[in-house]
PDB file of N, CA and C in Angstrom:
ATOM      1  N   MET A   1       0.844  -1.188   0.000  1.00 52.00           N
ATOM      2  CA  MET A   1       0.000   0.000   0.000  1.00 52.00           C
ATOM      3  C   MET A   1       0.889   1.252   0.000  1.00 52.00           C
ATOM      4  N   VAL A   2       0.520   2.218  -0.807  1.00 71.00           N
ATOM      5  CA  VAL A   2       1.287   3.441  -0.946  1.00 71.00           C
ATOM      6  C   VAL A   2       0.958   4.389   0.208  1.00 71.00           C
ATOM      7  N   ASP A   3       1.978   4.976   0.778  1.00 90.00           N
ATOM      8  CA  ASP A   3       1.791   5.938   1.861  1.00 90.00           C
ATOM      9  C   ASP A   3       1.602   7.331   1.249  1.00 90.00           C
ATOM     10  N   LEU A   4       0.337   7.706   1.020  1.00 89.00           N
ATOM     11  CA  LEU A   4       0.037   8.967   0.341  1.00 89.00           C
ATOM     12  C   LEU A   4       0.491  10.189   1.130  1.00 89.00           C
ATOM     13  N   GLU A   5       0.414  10.134   2.441  1.00 91.00           N
ATOM     14  CA  GLU A   5       0.873  11.263   3.262  1.00 91.00           C
ATOM     15  C   GLU A   5       2.383  11.470   3.117  1.00 91.00           C
ATOM     16  N   ARG A   6       3.134  10.399   3.050  1.00 92.00           N
ATOM     17  CA  ARG A   6       4.587  10.493   2.883  1.00 92.00           C
ATOM     18  C   ARG A   6       4.922  11.076   1.513  1.00 92.00           C
ATOM     19  N   ILE A   7       4.227  10.607   0.484  1.00 92.00           N
ATOM     20  CA  ILE A   7       4.458  11.114  -0.873  1.00 92.00           C
ATOM     21  C   ILE A   7       4.119  12.599  -0.941  1.00 92.00           C
ATOM     22  N   ARG A   8       3.016  12.988  -0.340  1.00 92.00           N
ATOM     23  CA  ARG A   8       2.632  14.407  -0.330  1.00 92.00           C
ATOM     24  C   ARG A   8       3.680  15.242   0.399  1.00 92.00           C
ATOM     25  N   ALA A   9       4.147  14.767   1.539  1.00 94.00           N
ATOM     26  CA  ALA A   9       5.159  15.496   2.312  1.00 94.00           C
ATOM     27  C   ALA A   9       6.451  15.630   1.503  1.00 94.00           C
ATOM     28  N   GLU A  10       6.853  14.582   0.793  1.00 95.00           N
ATOM     29  CA  GLU A  10       8.067  14.642  -0.032  1.00 95.00           C
ATOM     30  C   GLU A  10       7.884  15.612  -1.195  1.00 95.00           C
ATOM     31  N   THR A  11       6.699  15.634  -1.773  1.00 95.00           N
ATOM     32  CA  THR A  11       6.413  16.548  -2.884  1.00 95.00           C
ATOM     33  C   THR A  11       6.467  17.995  -2.411  1.00 95.00           C
ATOM     34  N   VAL A  12       5.827  18.275  -1.294  1.00 96.00           N
ATOM     35  CA  VAL A  12       5.857  19.627  -0.725  1.00 96.00           C
ATOM     36  C   VAL A  12       7.295  20.034  -0.423  1.00 96.00           C
ATOM     37  N   ALA A  13       8.069  19.137   0.185  1.00 97.00           N
ATOM     38  CA  ALA A  13       9.465  19.440   0.534  1.00 97.00           C
ATOM     39  C   ALA A  13      10.294  19.727  -0.718  1.00 97.00           C
ATOM     40  N   TYR A  14      10.080  18.975  -1.782  1.00 96.00           N
ATOM     41  CA  TYR A  14      10.822  19.176  -3.038  1.00 96.00           C
ATOM     42  C   TYR A  14      10.537  20.561  -3.620  1.00 96.00           C
ATOM     43  N   PHE A  15       9.251  20.888  -3.796  1.00 97.00           N
ATOM     44  CA  PHE A  15       8.907  22.189  -4.380  1.00 97.00           C
ATOM     45  C   PHE A  15       9.291  23.348  -3.470  1.00 97.00           C
ATOM     46  N   ARG A  16       9.180  23.167  -2.169  1.00 97.00           N
ATOM     47  CA  ARG A  16       9.572  24.215  -1.238  1.00 97.00           C
ATOM     48  C   ARG A  16      11.077  24.481  -1.321  1.00 97.00           C
ATOM     49  N   ALA A  17      11.872  23.423  -1.338  1.00 96.00           N
ATOM     50  CA  ALA A  17      13.330  23.571  -1.427  1.00 96.00           C
ATOM     51  C   ALA A  17      13.717  24.278  -2.722  1.00 96.00           C
ATOM     52  N   LEU A  18      13.088  23.911  -3.828  1.00 96.00           N
ATOM     53  CA  LEU A  18      13.380  24.580  -5.104  1.00 96.00           C
ATOM     54  C   LEU A  18      13.025  26.063  -5.026  1.00 96.00           C
ATOM     55  N   ASP A  19      11.863  26.355  -4.505  1.00 96.00           N
ATOM     56  CA  ASP A  19      11.396  27.736  -4.439  1.00 96.00           C
ATOM     57  C   ASP A  19      12.275  28.587  -3.535  1.00 96.00           C
ATOM     58  N   GLU A  20      12.645  28.048  -2.395  1.00 96.00           N
ATOM     59  CA  GLU A  20      13.406  28.829  -1.426  1.00 96.00           C
ATOM     60  C   GLU A  20      14.886  28.966  -1.780  1.00 96.00           C
ATOM     61  N   SER A  21      15.419  28.060  -2.580  1.00 93.00           N
ATOM     62  CA  SER A  21      16.849  28.114  -2.870  1.00 93.00           C
ATOM     63  C   SER A  21      17.177  28.725  -4.235  1.00 93.00           C
ATOM     64  N   ALA A  22      16.195  28.944  -5.067  1.00 87.00           N
ATOM     65  CA  ALA A  22      16.444  29.430  -6.427  1.00 87.00           C
ATOM     66  C   ALA A  22      16.942  30.864  -6.435  1.00 87.00           C
ATOM     67  N   THR A  23      17.922  31.109  -7.267  1.00 88.00           N
ATOM     68  CA  THR A  23      18.416  32.471  -7.445  1.00 88.00           C
ATOM     69  C   THR A  23      17.971  33.041  -8.790  1.00 88.00           C
ATOM     70  N   LEU A  24      17.762  32.186  -9.777  1.00 95.00           N
ATOM     71  CA  LEU A  24      17.329  32.623 -11.102  1.00 95.00           C
ATOM     72  C   LEU A  24      15.946  32.036 -11.370  1.00 95.00           C
ATOM     73  N   ARG A  25      15.014  32.915 -11.700  1.00 97.00           N
ATOM     74  CA  ARG A  25      13.633  32.491 -11.959  1.00 97.00           C
ATOM     75  C   ARG A  25      13.235  32.898 -13.372  1.00 97.00           C
ATOM     76  N   HIS A  26      12.408  32.082 -13.985  1.00 96.00           N
ATOM     77  CA  HIS A  26      11.907  32.326 -15.334  1.00 96.00           C
ATOM     78  C   HIS A  26      10.389  32.450 -15.233  1.00 96.00           C
ATOM     79  N   HIS A  27       9.830  33.372 -16.017  1.00 97.00           N
ATOM     80  CA  HIS A  27       8.392  33.636 -15.934  1.00 97.00           C
ATOM     81  C   HIS A  27       7.764  33.515 -17.312  1.00 97.00           C
ATOM     82  N   PHE A  28       6.601  32.854 -17.337  1.00 97.00           N
ATOM     83  CA  PHE A  28       5.925  32.579 -18.595  1.00 97.00           C
ATOM     84  C   PHE A  28       4.427  32.798 -18.463  1.00 97.00           C
ATOM     85  N   ARG A  29       3.804  33.002 -19.630  1.00 96.00           N
ATOM     86  CA  ARG A  29       2.353  33.111 -19.722  1.00 96.00           C
ATOM     87  C   ARG A  29       1.899  32.213 -20.869  1.00 96.00           C
ATOM     88  N   HIS A  30       0.694  31.663 -20.705  1.00 94.00           N
ATOM     89  CA  HIS A  30       0.118  30.805 -21.732  1.00 94.00           C
ATOM     90  C   HIS A  30      -1.388  31.027 -21.750  1.00 94.00           C
ATOM     91  N   ALA A  31      -1.961  31.211 -22.932  1.00 93.00           N
ATOM     92  CA  ALA A  31      -3.416  31.333 -23.074  1.00 93.00           C
ATOM     93  C   ALA A  31      -3.984  29.968 -23.408  1.00 93.00           C
ATOM     94  N   ASP A  32      -5.067  29.593 -22.727  1.00 91.00           N
ATOM     95  CA  ASP A  32      -5.686  28.298 -23.030  1.00 91.00           C
ATOM     96  C   ASP A  32      -6.870  28.472 -23.981  1.00 91.00           C
ATOM     97  N   GLU A  33      -7.450  27.359 -24.392  1.00 90.00           N
ATOM     98  CA  GLU A  33      -8.527  27.364 -25.377  1.00 90.00           C
ATOM     99  C   GLU A  33      -9.803  28.040 -24.870  1.00 90.00           C
ATOM    100  N   GLU A  34      -9.991  28.094 -23.554  1.00 90.00           N
ATOM    101  CA  GLU A  34     -11.197  28.682 -22.978  1.00 90.00           C
ATOM    102  C   GLU A  34     -11.062  30.183 -22.712  1.00 90.00           C
ATOM    103  N   GLY A  35      -9.938  30.766 -23.071  1.00 92.00           N
ATOM    104  CA  GLY A  35      -9.740  32.194 -22.849  1.00 92.00           C
ATOM    105  C   GLY A  35      -9.077  32.524 -21.525  1.00 92.00           C
ATOM    106  N   GLY A  36      -8.643  31.516 -20.791  1.00 94.00           N
ATOM    107  CA  GLY A  36      -7.931  31.740 -19.543  1.00 94.00           C
ATOM    108  C   GLY A  36      -6.452  31.986 -19.791  1.00 94.00           C
ATOM    109  N   LEU A  37      -5.805  32.576 -18.812  1.00 96.00           N
ATOM    110  CA  LEU A  37      -4.359  32.811 -18.904  1.00 96.00           C
ATOM    111  C   LEU A  37      -3.662  32.082 -17.769  1.00 96.00           C
ATOM    112  N   TRP A  38      -2.593  31.413 -18.092  1.00 96.00           N
ATOM    113  CA  TRP A  38      -1.770  30.700 -17.114  1.00 96.00           C
ATOM    114  C   TRP A  38      -0.453  31.444 -16.958  1.00 96.00           C
ATOM    115  N   TYR A  39      -0.062  31.687 -15.727  1.00 98.00           N
ATOM    116  CA  TYR A  39       1.198  32.356 -15.408  1.00 98.00           C
ATOM    117  C   TYR A  39       2.053  31.381 -14.610  1.00 98.00           C
ATOM    118  N   MET A  40       3.318  31.258 -14.962  1.00 97.00           N
ATOM    119  CA  MET A  40       4.198  30.305 -14.300  1.00 97.00           C
ATOM    120  C   MET A  40       5.526  30.931 -13.919  1.00 97.00           C
ATOM    121  N   GLU A  41       6.011  30.543 -12.755  1.00 98.00           N
ATOM    122  CA  GLU A  41       7.353  30.899 -12.317  1.00 98.00           C
ATOM    123  C   GLU A  41       8.107  29.581 -12.216  1.00 98.00           C
ATOM    124  N   ALA A  42       9.206  29.480 -12.950  1.00 97.00           N
ATOM    125  CA  ALA A  42       9.954  28.227 -13.013  1.00 97.00           C
ATOM    126  C   ALA A  42      11.407  28.452 -12.623  1.00 97.00           C
ATOM    127  N   VAL A  43      12.005  27.402 -12.074  1.00 96.00           N
ATOM    128  CA  VAL A  43      13.419  27.429 -11.705  1.00 96.00           C
ATOM    129  C   VAL A  43      14.085  26.189 -12.290  1.00 96.00           C
ATOM    130  N   SER A  44      15.386  26.262 -12.409  1.00 94.00           N
ATOM    131  CA  SER A  44      16.141  25.156 -12.975  1.00 94.00           C
ATOM    132  C   SER A  44      16.468  24.112 -11.907  1.00 94.00           C
ATOM    133  N   ASP A  45      16.286  22.850 -12.276  1.00 95.00           N
ATOM    134  CA  ASP A  45      16.654  21.733 -11.414  1.00 95.00           C
ATOM    135  C   ASP A  45      17.164  20.606 -12.293  1.00 95.00           C
ATOM    136  N   ARG A  46      18.441  20.296 -12.160  1.00 93.00           N
ATOM    137  CA  ARG A  46      19.067  19.227 -12.927  1.00 93.00           C
ATOM    138  C   ARG A  46      18.849  19.390 -14.430  1.00 93.00           C
ATOM    139  N   GLY A  47      18.969  20.624 -14.896  1.00 92.00           N
ATOM    140  CA  GLY A  47      18.863  20.898 -16.324  1.00 92.00           C
ATOM    141  C   GLY A  47      17.452  21.039 -16.859  1.00 92.00           C
ATOM    142  N   GLU A  48      16.455  20.985 -15.998  1.00 94.00           N
ATOM    143  CA  GLU A  48      15.069  21.132 -16.435  1.00 94.00           C
ATOM    144  C   GLU A  48      14.444  22.345 -15.749  1.00 94.00           C
ATOM    145  N   LEU A  49      13.441  22.941 -16.420  1.00 95.00           N
ATOM    146  CA  LEU A  49      12.696  24.039 -15.807  1.00 95.00           C
ATOM    147  C   LEU A  49      11.489  23.453 -15.088  1.00 95.00           C
ATOM    148  N   ILE A  50      11.442  23.679 -13.771  1.00 97.00           N
ATOM    149  CA  ILE A  50      10.381  23.160 -12.924  1.00 97.00           C
ATOM    150  C   ILE A  50       9.527  24.330 -12.435  1.00 97.00           C
ATOM    151  N   VAL A  51       8.233  24.233 -12.627  1.00 97.00           N
ATOM    152  CA  VAL A  51       7.314  25.274 -12.186  1.00 97.00           C
ATOM    153  C   VAL A  51       7.173  25.191 -10.672  1.00 97.00           C
ATOM    154  N   VAL A  52       7.432  26.312  -9.985  1.00 98.00           N
ATOM    155  CA  VAL A  52       7.295  26.351  -8.526  1.00 98.00           C
ATOM    156  C   VAL A  52       6.093  27.193  -8.092  1.00 98.00           C
ATOM    157  N   LYS A  53       5.609  28.046  -8.998  1.00 98.00           N
ATOM    158  CA  LYS A  53       4.393  28.821  -8.737  1.00 98.00           C
ATOM    159  C   LYS A  53       3.619  28.893 -10.045  1.00 98.00           C
ATOM    160  N   GLN A  54       2.311  28.758  -9.917  1.00 98.00           N
ATOM    161  CA  GLN A  54       1.461  28.748 -11.100  1.00 98.00           C
ATOM    162  C   GLN A  54       0.148  29.427 -10.744  1.00 98.00           C
ATOM    163  N   ALA A  55      -0.288  30.328 -11.597  1.00 98.00           N
ATOM    164  CA  ALA A  55      -1.565  31.020 -11.382  1.00 98.00           C
ATOM    165  C   ALA A  55      -2.396  30.905 -12.646  1.00 98.00           C
ATOM    166  N   GLU A  56      -3.666  30.567 -12.461  1.00 96.00           N
ATOM    167  CA  GLU A  56      -4.595  30.529 -13.585  1.00 96.00           C
ATOM    168  C   GLU A  56      -5.611  31.642 -13.382  1.00 96.00           C
ATOM    169  N   LEU A  57      -5.705  32.521 -14.359  1.00 96.00           N
ATOM    170  CA  LEU A  57      -6.709  33.570 -14.378  1.00 96.00           C
ATOM    171  C   LEU A  57      -7.743  33.136 -15.409  1.00 96.00           C
ATOM    172  N   THR A  58      -8.904  32.695 -14.941  1.00 95.00           N
ATOM    173  CA  THR A  58      -9.917  32.159 -15.849  1.00 95.00           C
ATOM    174  C   THR A  58     -10.559  33.272 -16.666  1.00 95.00           C
ATOM    175  N   SER A  59     -11.249  32.878 -17.724  1.00 93.00           N
ATOM    176  CA  SER A  59     -11.941  33.862 -18.558  1.00 93.00           C
ATOM    177  C   SER A  59     -13.039  34.576 -17.770  1.00 93.00           C
ATOM    178  N   ALA A  60     -13.516  33.965 -16.672  1.00 94.00           N
ATOM    179  CA  ALA A  60     -14.520  34.583 -15.802  1.00 94.00           C
ATOM    180  C   ALA A  60     -13.893  35.495 -14.753  1.00 94.00           C
ATOM    181  N   GLY A  61     -12.555  35.593 -14.747  1.00 93.00           N
ATOM    182  CA  GLY A  61     -11.865  36.475 -13.817  1.00 93.00           C
ATOM    183  C   GLY A  61     -11.478  35.839 -12.487  1.00 93.00           C
ATOM    184  N   GLN A  62     -11.694  34.531 -12.337  1.00 95.00           N
ATOM    185  CA  GLN A  62     -11.282  33.846 -11.115  1.00 95.00           C
ATOM    186  C   GLN A  62      -9.788  33.565 -11.164  1.00 95.00           C
ATOM    187  N   LEU A  63      -9.139  33.675 -10.011  1.00 97.00           N
ATOM    188  CA  LEU A  63      -7.706  33.410  -9.913  1.00 97.00           C
ATOM    189  C   LEU A  63      -7.487  32.189  -9.023  1.00 97.00           C
ATOM    190  N   HIS A  64      -6.758  31.229  -9.562  1.00 98.00           N
ATOM    191  CA  HIS A  64      -6.378  30.037  -8.803  1.00 98.00           C
ATOM    192  C   HIS A  64      -4.854  30.003  -8.752  1.00 98.00           C
ATOM    193  N   ARG A  65      -4.297  29.886  -7.530  1.00 98.00           N
ATOM    194  CA  ARG A  65      -2.835  29.891  -7.348  1.00 98.00           C
ATOM    195  C   ARG A  65      -2.380  28.561  -6.765  1.00 98.00           C
ATOM    196  N   TYR A  66      -1.221  28.097  -7.271  1.00 98.00           N
ATOM    197  CA  TYR A  66      -0.654  26.841  -6.805  1.00 98.00           C
ATOM    198  C   TYR A  66       0.847  27.005  -6.573  1.00 98.00           C
ATOM    199  N   SER A  67       1.310  26.418  -5.490  1.00 98.00           N
ATOM    200  CA  SER A  67       2.728  26.417  -5.132  1.00 98.00           C
ATOM    201  C   SER A  67       2.913  25.291  -4.123  1.00 98.00           C
ATOM    202  N   TRP A  68       4.089  25.206  -3.501  1.00 97.00           N
ATOM    203  CA  TRP A  68       4.296  24.176  -2.486  1.00 97.00           C
ATOM    204  C   TRP A  68       3.353  24.379  -1.303  1.00 97.00           C
ATOM    205  N   GLU A  69       2.878  25.603  -1.123  1.00 97.00           N
ATOM    206  CA  GLU A  69       1.961  25.881  -0.012  1.00 97.00           C
ATOM    207  C   GLU A  69       0.529  25.443  -0.297  1.00 97.00           C
ATOM    208  N   HIS A  70       0.190  25.286  -1.564  1.00 97.00           N
ATOM    209  CA  HIS A  70      -1.163  24.883  -1.980  1.00 97.00           C
ATOM    210  C   HIS A  70      -1.014  24.140  -3.310  1.00 97.00           C
ATOM    211  N   LEU A  71      -0.740  22.839  -3.235  1.00 96.00           N
ATOM    212  CA  LEU A  71      -0.437  22.057  -4.432  1.00 96.00           C
ATOM    213  C   LEU A  71      -1.620  21.864  -5.369  1.00 96.00           C
ATOM    214  N   GLU A  72      -2.807  21.664  -4.796  1.00 95.00           N
ATOM    215  CA  GLU A  72      -3.957  21.395  -5.655  1.00 95.00           C
ATOM    216  C   GLU A  72      -5.260  21.653  -4.916  1.00 95.00           C
ATOM    217  N   ASP A  73      -6.317  21.769  -5.716  1.00 96.00           N
ATOM    218  CA  ASP A  73      -7.662  21.899  -5.177  1.00 96.00           C
ATOM    219  C   ASP A  73      -8.638  21.383  -6.236  1.00 96.00           C
ATOM    220  N   GLU A  74      -9.909  21.656  -6.058  1.00 95.00           N
ATOM    221  CA  GLU A  74     -10.913  21.133  -6.991  1.00 95.00           C
ATOM    222  C   GLU A  74     -10.822  21.761  -8.380  1.00 95.00           C
ATOM    223  N   HIS A  75     -10.084  22.849  -8.543  1.00 94.00           N
ATOM    224  CA  HIS A  75      -9.950  23.523  -9.833  1.00 94.00           C
ATOM    225  C   HIS A  75      -8.736  23.062 -10.626  1.00 94.00           C
ATOM    226  N   GLY A  76      -7.736  22.511  -9.962  1.00 94.00           N
ATOM    227  CA  GLY A  76      -6.515  22.095 -10.646  1.00 94.00           C
ATOM    228  C   GLY A  76      -5.370  21.960  -9.673  1.00 94.00           C
ATOM    229  N   GLY A  77      -4.154  22.093 -10.205  1.00 96.00           N
ATOM    230  CA  GLY A  77      -2.996  21.960  -9.340  1.00 96.00           C
ATOM    231  C   GLY A  77      -1.711  22.345 -10.040  1.00 96.00           C
ATOM    232  N   LEU A  78      -0.668  22.413  -9.248  1.00 97.00           N
ATOM    233  CA  LEU A  78       0.664  22.733  -9.747  1.00 97.00           C
ATOM    234  C   LEU A  78       1.126  21.636 -10.696  1.00 97.00           C
ATOM    235  N   THR A  79       1.624  22.024 -11.849  1.00 94.00           N
ATOM    236  CA  THR A  79       2.088  21.024 -12.808  1.00 94.00           C
ATOM    237  C   THR A  79       3.304  20.287 -12.260  1.00 94.00           C
ATOM    238  N   TYR A  80       3.353  18.991 -12.507  1.00 91.00           N
ATOM    239  CA  TYR A  80       4.479  18.173 -12.058  1.00 91.00           C
ATOM    240  C   TYR A  80       5.449  17.893 -13.195  1.00 91.00           C
ATOM    241  N   GLN A  81       5.110  18.336 -14.400  1.00 92.00           N
ATOM    242  CA  GLN A  81       5.965  18.090 -15.549  1.00 92.00           C
ATOM    243  C   GLN A  81       6.907  19.262 -15.776  1.00 92.00           C
ATOM    244  N   ALA A  82       8.150  18.937 -16.123  1.00 94.00           N
ATOM    245  CA  ALA A  82       9.099  19.989 -16.486  1.00 94.00           C
ATOM    246  C   ALA A  82       8.593  20.677 -17.751  1.00 94.00           C
ATOM    247  N   ILE A  83       8.915  21.954 -17.887  1.00 93.00           N
ATOM    248  CA  ILE A  83       8.502  22.665 -19.096  1.00 93.00           C
ATOM    249  C   ILE A  83       9.710  22.888 -19.990  1.00 93.00           C
ATOM    250  N   ASP A  84       9.432  22.968 -21.262  1.00 88.00           N
ATOM    251  CA  ASP A  84      10.452  23.243 -22.258  1.00 88.00           C
ATOM    252  C   ASP A  84      10.065  24.552 -22.923  1.00 88.00           C
ATOM    253  N   ALA A  85      10.746  25.609 -22.552  1.00 73.00           N
ATOM    254  CA  ALA A  85      10.396  26.950 -23.030  1.00 73.00           C
ATOM    255  C   ALA A  85      10.468  27.060 -24.547  1.00 73.00           C
ATOM    256  N   GLU A  86      11.246  26.194 -25.184  1.00 78.00           N
ATOM    257  CA  GLU A  86      11.362  26.247 -26.634  1.00 78.00           C
ATOM    258  C   GLU A  86      10.308  25.395 -27.334  1.00 78.00           C
ATOM    259  N   GLU A  87       9.802  24.378 -26.672  1.00 85.00           N
ATOM    260  CA  GLU A  87       8.820  23.472 -27.262  1.00 85.00           C
ATOM    261  C   GLU A  87       7.387  23.796 -26.848  1.00 85.00           C
ATOM    262  N   ASP A  88       7.189  24.158 -25.588  1.00 83.00           N
ATOM    263  CA  ASP A  88       5.854  24.442 -25.088  1.00 83.00           C
ATOM    264  C   ASP A  88       5.400  25.815 -25.582  1.00 83.00           C
ATOM    265  N   PRO A  89       4.094  25.994 -25.813  1.00 88.00           N
ATOM    266  CA  PRO A  89       3.599  27.286 -26.326  1.00 88.00           C
ATOM    267  C   PRO A  89       3.520  28.333 -25.216  1.00 88.00           C
ATOM    268  N   LEU A  90       4.675  28.767 -24.740  1.00 93.00           N
ATOM    269  CA  LEU A  90       4.752  29.719 -23.641  1.00 93.00           C
ATOM    270  C   LEU A  90       5.377  31.018 -24.119  1.00 93.00           C
ATOM    271  N   GLU A  91       4.926  32.102 -23.521  1.00 94.00           N
ATOM    272  CA  GLU A  91       5.494  33.417 -23.804  1.00 94.00           C
ATOM    273  C   GLU A  91       6.278  33.863 -22.574  1.00 94.00           C
ATOM    274  N   ALA A  92       7.540  34.195 -22.757  1.00 95.00           N
ATOM    275  CA  ALA A  92       8.336  34.727 -21.643  1.00 95.00           C
ATOM    276  C   ALA A  92       7.791  36.101 -21.278  1.00 95.00           C
ATOM    277  N   ILE A  93       7.668  36.343 -19.972  1.00 97.00           N
ATOM    278  CA  ILE A  93       7.146  37.623 -19.488  1.00 97.00           C
ATOM    279  C   ILE A  93       8.067  38.151 -18.394  1.00 97.00           C
ATOM    280  N   PRO A  94       7.998  39.453 -18.100  1.00 98.00           N
ATOM    281  CA  PRO A  94       8.804  40.003 -17.009  1.00 98.00           C
ATOM    282  C   PRO A  94       8.309  39.496 -15.650  1.00 98.00           C
ATOM    283  N   ALA A  95       9.222  39.426 -14.697  1.00 97.00           N
ATOM    284  CA  ALA A  95       8.881  38.977 -13.344  1.00 97.00           C
ATOM    285  C   ALA A  95       7.789  39.849 -12.744  1.00 97.00           C
ATOM    286  N   GLU A  96       7.797  41.136 -13.058  1.00 98.00           N
ATOM    287  CA  GLU A  96       6.804  42.055 -12.509  1.00 98.00           C
ATOM    288  C   GLU A  96       5.388  41.692 -12.953  1.00 98.00           C
ATOM    289  N   GLU A  97       5.247  41.243 -14.182  1.00 97.00           N
ATOM    290  CA  GLU A  97       3.920  40.840 -14.669  1.00 97.00           C
ATOM    291  C   GLU A  97       3.428  39.615 -13.903  1.00 97.00           C
ATOM    292  N   PHE A  98       4.316  38.647 -13.707  1.00 98.00           N
ATOM    293  CA  PHE A  98       3.931  37.467 -12.927  1.00 98.00           C
ATOM    294  C   PHE A  98       3.530  37.883 -11.510  1.00 98.00           C
ATOM    295  N   GLN A  99       4.341  38.708 -10.861  1.00 97.00           N
ATOM    296  CA  GLN A  99       4.072  39.117  -9.486  1.00 97.00           C
ATOM    297  C   GLN A  99       2.760  39.888  -9.358  1.00 97.00           C
ATOM    298  N   ARG A 100       2.451  40.700 -10.352  1.00 97.00           N
ATOM    299  CA  ARG A 100       1.203  41.469 -10.332  1.00 97.00           C
ATOM    300  C   ARG A 100       0.000  40.518 -10.306  1.00 97.00           C
ATOM    301  N   VAL A 101       0.029  39.470 -11.098  1.00 97.00           N
ATOM    302  CA  VAL A 101      -1.059  38.489 -11.118  1.00 97.00           C
ATOM    303  C   VAL A 101      -1.032  37.657  -9.846  1.00 97.00           C
ATOM    304  N   TRP A 102       0.147  37.172  -9.458  1.00 97.00           N
ATOM    305  CA  TRP A 102       0.277  36.295  -8.292  1.00 97.00           C
ATOM    306  C   TRP A 102      -0.238  36.970  -7.021  1.00 97.00           C
ATOM    307  N   SER A 103       0.004  38.254  -6.876  1.00 95.00           N
ATOM    308  CA  SER A 103      -0.346  38.937  -5.620  1.00 95.00           C
ATOM    309  C   SER A 103      -1.739  39.559  -5.631  1.00 95.00           C
ATOM    310  N   ARG A 104      -2.509  39.310  -6.668  1.00 90.00           N
ATOM    311  CA  ARG A 104      -3.896  39.834  -6.735  1.00 90.00           C
ATOM    312  C   ARG A 104      -4.733  39.350  -5.587  1.00 90.00           C
TER     313      ARG A 104
END
C-alpha cells in the first residue's frame, strides 16, 4: 500500500526547497482554449525548468494559485511536468507581470 501522506510530504518538501533556494527564476504566460491565462514561475533543477508557482486567471476572472503551499484543489494543481520553453507554447514575461497576477 502506498503511503500517500509520505508522498505528499516529499512533494511539498521538493517544491519548497526549489522555491526557497532558487536564485534565477523564469516567468511565462500561456493562453488556453477557454480564454484563460496561465502564469508560471519556473526554476532550474538538474537541467530542467520546474514550475514552482502557477496562477490561472480564468476567462470569468477567477484566480487560482498553486505552489508548495497549496499544491492542488478542486480547480486544478501545480504542474508536475518539467517545461520546455522552446517546445511548449509559452510566452516569456517580465517577473513584474507574474508578481502582479500572483499577488492579486
